[in-house]
Short mmCIF file of C-alpha atoms in Angstrom, two decimals:
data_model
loop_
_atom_site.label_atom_id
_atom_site.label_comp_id
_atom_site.label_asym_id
_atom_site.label_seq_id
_atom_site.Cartn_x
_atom_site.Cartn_y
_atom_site.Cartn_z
CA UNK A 10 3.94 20.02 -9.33
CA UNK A 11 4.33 16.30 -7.87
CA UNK A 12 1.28 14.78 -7.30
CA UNK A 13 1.56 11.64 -5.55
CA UNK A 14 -1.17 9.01 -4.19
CA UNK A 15 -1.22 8.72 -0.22
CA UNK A 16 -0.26 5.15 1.24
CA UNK A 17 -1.50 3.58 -2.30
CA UNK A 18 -0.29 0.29 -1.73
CA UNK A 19 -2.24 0.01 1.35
CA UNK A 20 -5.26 1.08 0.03
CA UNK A 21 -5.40 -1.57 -3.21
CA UNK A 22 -4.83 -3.85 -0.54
CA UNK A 23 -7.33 -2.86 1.81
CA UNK A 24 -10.12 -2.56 -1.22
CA UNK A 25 -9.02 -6.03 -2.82
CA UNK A 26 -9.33 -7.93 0.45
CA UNK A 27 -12.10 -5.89 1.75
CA UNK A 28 -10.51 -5.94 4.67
CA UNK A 29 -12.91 -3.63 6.82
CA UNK A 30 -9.87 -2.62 9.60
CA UNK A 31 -7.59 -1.90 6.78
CA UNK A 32 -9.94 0.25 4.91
CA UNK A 33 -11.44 2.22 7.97
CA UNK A 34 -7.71 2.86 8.77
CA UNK A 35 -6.89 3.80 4.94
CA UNK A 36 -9.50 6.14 5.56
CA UNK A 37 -8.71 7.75 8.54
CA UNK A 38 -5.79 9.70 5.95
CA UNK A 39 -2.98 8.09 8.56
CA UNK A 40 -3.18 4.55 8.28
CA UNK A 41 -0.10 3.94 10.12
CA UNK A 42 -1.57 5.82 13.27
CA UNK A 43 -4.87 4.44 13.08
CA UNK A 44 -3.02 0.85 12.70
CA UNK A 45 -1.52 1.68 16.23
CA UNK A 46 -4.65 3.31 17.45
CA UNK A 47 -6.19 0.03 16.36
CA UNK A 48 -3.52 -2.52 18.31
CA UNK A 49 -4.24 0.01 21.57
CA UNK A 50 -0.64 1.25 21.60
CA UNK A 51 -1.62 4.81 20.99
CA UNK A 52 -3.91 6.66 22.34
CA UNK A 53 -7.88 7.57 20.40
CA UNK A 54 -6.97 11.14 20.57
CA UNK A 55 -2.63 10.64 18.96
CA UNK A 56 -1.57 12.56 15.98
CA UNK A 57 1.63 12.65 14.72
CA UNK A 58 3.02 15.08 16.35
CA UNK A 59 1.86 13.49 19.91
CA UNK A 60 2.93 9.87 18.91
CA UNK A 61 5.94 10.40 16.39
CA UNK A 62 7.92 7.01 17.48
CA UNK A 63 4.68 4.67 17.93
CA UNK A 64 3.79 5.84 14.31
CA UNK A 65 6.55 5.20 12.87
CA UNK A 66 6.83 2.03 14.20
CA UNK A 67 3.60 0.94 13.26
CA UNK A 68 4.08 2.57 9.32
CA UNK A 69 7.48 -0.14 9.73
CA UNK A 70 5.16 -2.77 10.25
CA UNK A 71 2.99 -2.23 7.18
CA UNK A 72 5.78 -1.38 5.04
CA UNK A 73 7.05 -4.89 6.14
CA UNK A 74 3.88 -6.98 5.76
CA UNK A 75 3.59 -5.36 2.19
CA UNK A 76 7.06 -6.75 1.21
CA UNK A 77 6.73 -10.07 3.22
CA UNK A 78 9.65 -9.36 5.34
CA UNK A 79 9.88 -12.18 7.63
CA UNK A 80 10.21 -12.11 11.43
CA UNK A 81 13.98 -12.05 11.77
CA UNK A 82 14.07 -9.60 8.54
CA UNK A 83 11.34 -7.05 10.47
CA UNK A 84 13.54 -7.18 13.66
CA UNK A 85 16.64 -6.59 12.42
CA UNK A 86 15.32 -3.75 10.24
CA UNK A 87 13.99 -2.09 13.93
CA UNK A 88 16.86 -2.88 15.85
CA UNK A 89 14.96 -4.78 18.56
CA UNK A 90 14.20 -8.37 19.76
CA UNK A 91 12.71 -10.74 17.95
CA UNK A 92 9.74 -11.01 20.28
CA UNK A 93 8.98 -7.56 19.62
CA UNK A 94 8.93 -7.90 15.79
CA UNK A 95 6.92 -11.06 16.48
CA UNK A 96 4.01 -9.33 19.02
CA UNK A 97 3.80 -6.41 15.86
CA UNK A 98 3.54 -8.69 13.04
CA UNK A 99 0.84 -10.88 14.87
CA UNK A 100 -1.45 -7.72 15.59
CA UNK A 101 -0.86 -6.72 11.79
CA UNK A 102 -2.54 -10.60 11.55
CA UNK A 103 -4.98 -10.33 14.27
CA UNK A 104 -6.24 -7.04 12.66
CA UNK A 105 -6.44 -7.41 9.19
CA UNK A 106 -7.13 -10.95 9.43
CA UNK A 107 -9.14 -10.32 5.68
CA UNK A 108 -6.18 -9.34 4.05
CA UNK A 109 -4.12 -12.17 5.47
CA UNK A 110 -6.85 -14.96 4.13
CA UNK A 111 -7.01 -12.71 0.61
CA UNK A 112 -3.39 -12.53 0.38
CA UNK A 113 -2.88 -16.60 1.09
CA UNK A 114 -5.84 -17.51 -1.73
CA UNK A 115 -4.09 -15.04 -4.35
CA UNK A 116 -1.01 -16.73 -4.09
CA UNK A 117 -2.21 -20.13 -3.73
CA UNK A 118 -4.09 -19.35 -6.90
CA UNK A 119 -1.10 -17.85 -8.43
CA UNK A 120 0.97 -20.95 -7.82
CA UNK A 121 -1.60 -23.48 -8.98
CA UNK A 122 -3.17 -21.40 -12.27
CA UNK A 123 0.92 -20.54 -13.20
CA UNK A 124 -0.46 -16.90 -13.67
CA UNK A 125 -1.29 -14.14 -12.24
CA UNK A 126 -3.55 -11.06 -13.75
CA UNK A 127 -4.14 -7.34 -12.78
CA UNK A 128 -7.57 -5.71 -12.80
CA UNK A 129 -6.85 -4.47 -16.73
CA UNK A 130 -5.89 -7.58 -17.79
CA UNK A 131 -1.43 -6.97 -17.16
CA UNK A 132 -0.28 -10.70 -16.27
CA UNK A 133 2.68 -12.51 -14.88
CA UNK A 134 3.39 -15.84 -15.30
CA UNK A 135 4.28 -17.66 -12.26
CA UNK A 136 6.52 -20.65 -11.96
CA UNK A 137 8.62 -22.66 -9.07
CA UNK A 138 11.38 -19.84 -9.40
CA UNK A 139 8.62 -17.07 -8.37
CA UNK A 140 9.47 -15.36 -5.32
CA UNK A 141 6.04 -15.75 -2.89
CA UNK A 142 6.79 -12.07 -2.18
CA UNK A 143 6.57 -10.99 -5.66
CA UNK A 144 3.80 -12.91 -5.65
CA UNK A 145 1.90 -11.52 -2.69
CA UNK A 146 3.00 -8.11 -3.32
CA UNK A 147 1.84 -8.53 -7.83
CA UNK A 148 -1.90 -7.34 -7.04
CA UNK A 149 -0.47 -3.65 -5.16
CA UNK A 150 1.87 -2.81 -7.91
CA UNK A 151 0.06 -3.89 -10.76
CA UNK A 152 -3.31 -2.58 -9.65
CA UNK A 153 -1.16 1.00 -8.48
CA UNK A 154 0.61 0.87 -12.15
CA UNK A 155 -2.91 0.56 -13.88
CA UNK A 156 -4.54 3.20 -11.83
CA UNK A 157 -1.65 5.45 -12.87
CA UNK A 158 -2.09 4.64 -16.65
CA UNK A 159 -5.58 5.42 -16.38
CA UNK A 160 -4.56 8.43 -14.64
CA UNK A 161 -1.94 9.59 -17.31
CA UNK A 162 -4.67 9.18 -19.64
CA UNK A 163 -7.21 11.17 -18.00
CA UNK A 164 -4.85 14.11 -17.38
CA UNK A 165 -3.63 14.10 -21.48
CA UNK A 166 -7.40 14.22 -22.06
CA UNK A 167 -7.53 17.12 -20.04
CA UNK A 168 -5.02 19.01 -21.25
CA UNK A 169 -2.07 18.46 -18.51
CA UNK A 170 1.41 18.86 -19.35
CA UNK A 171 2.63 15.63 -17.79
CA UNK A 172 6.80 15.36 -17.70
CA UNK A 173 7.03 11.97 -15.80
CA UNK A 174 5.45 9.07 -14.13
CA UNK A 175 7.36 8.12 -10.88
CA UNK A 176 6.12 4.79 -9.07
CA UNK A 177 2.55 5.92 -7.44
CA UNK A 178 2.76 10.07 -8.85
CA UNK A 179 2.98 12.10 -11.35
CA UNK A 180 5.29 15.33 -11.90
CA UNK A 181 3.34 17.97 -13.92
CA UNK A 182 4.15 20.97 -15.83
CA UNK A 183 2.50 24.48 -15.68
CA UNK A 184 2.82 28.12 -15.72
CA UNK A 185 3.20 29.68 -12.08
CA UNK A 186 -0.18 31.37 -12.78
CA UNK A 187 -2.25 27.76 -14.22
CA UNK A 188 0.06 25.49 -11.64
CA UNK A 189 -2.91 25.23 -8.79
CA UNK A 190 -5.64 24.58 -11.13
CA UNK A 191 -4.02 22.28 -13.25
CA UNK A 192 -2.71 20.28 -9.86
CA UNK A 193 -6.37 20.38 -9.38
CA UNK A 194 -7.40 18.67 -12.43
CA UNK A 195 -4.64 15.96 -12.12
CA UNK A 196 -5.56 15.16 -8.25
CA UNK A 197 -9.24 15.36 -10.12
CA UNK A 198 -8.10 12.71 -12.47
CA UNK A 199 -6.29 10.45 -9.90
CA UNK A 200 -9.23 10.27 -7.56
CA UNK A 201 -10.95 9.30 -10.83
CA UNK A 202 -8.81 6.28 -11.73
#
């Protein structure tokens, strides 16, 4: 069984910056809709089947703002004008304008303490050569590595044949007739950690 964690990166980030749109949209289960549903490009009532392209547009936009992509990089990526790429970003900023002043005080603190530290205590030093986007992006993947250590753990304490850890899931091992309760007990230990 793969077991994987939905949009994790986007909710560390919406938890850390206690960023209230980002989390009531990280809890709606489709962040990416309820991003658009947010900005008033789609419809209250849009689901994913209704609103396919507007979705996916709008799960571009986050993907982008997680990796810093810049204005020109986002546009080129959607095949469309620069204004457009612009008009997105700047709603992503209007929005979640929590996460925007978290994410500028984490790396100004990165850059001026030389370091920079996960909830667990996993560092990275920081120096002029640091990319700012492996700096913004350091508390998602370090905080979504930890959780899945944690989660690793729990699961070997519980008995779960675990084959391989694969960015934010887990592949698991069972007999046909154990494989749905012991995906239960591993979701059980992700929601956990």
């Amino acid at each position: 069984s793969y077991i994987d964690w939905s949009q994790q990166e986007f909710g560390i980030a919406a938890a850390l910056s206690r960023d209230p749109g980002m989390q009531d949209a990280y809890k709606s289960g489709d962040p990416y809709l309820s991003f658009a549903k947010q900005a008033e490009s789609a419809p209250a009532d849009a689901t994913k089947e209704t609103h396919p392209k507007i979705r996916e547009l709008y799960k571009t936009c986050i993907l982008a703002v997680q990796y810093q992509m810049t204005a020109q990089g986002f546009s080129y990526k959607l095949d469309k004008p620069l204004y457009e790429a612009r008009k997105l970003l700047e709603q992503h900023r209007r929005l979640y304008r929590h996460y925007w002043e978290w994410i500028e005080r984490v790396s100004d603190h990165a850059f001026l303490n030389k370091e920079m530290t996960a909830c667990f205590g996993w560092r990275m030093s920081v120096s002029s050569q640091t990319k700012p986007r492996t700096v913004a992006n350091f508390q998602m993947q370090a905080n979504g590595a930890e959780m899945l250590r944690i989660a690793v753990i729990l699961g070997q304490e519980e008995g779960v044949n675990i084959c391989a850890t694969i960015h934010d899931a887990l592949l698991i091992e069972a007999s046909l007739d154990d494989l749905e309760r012991q995906t239960a007990v591993m979701q059980s230990c992700m929601v956990e950690a």
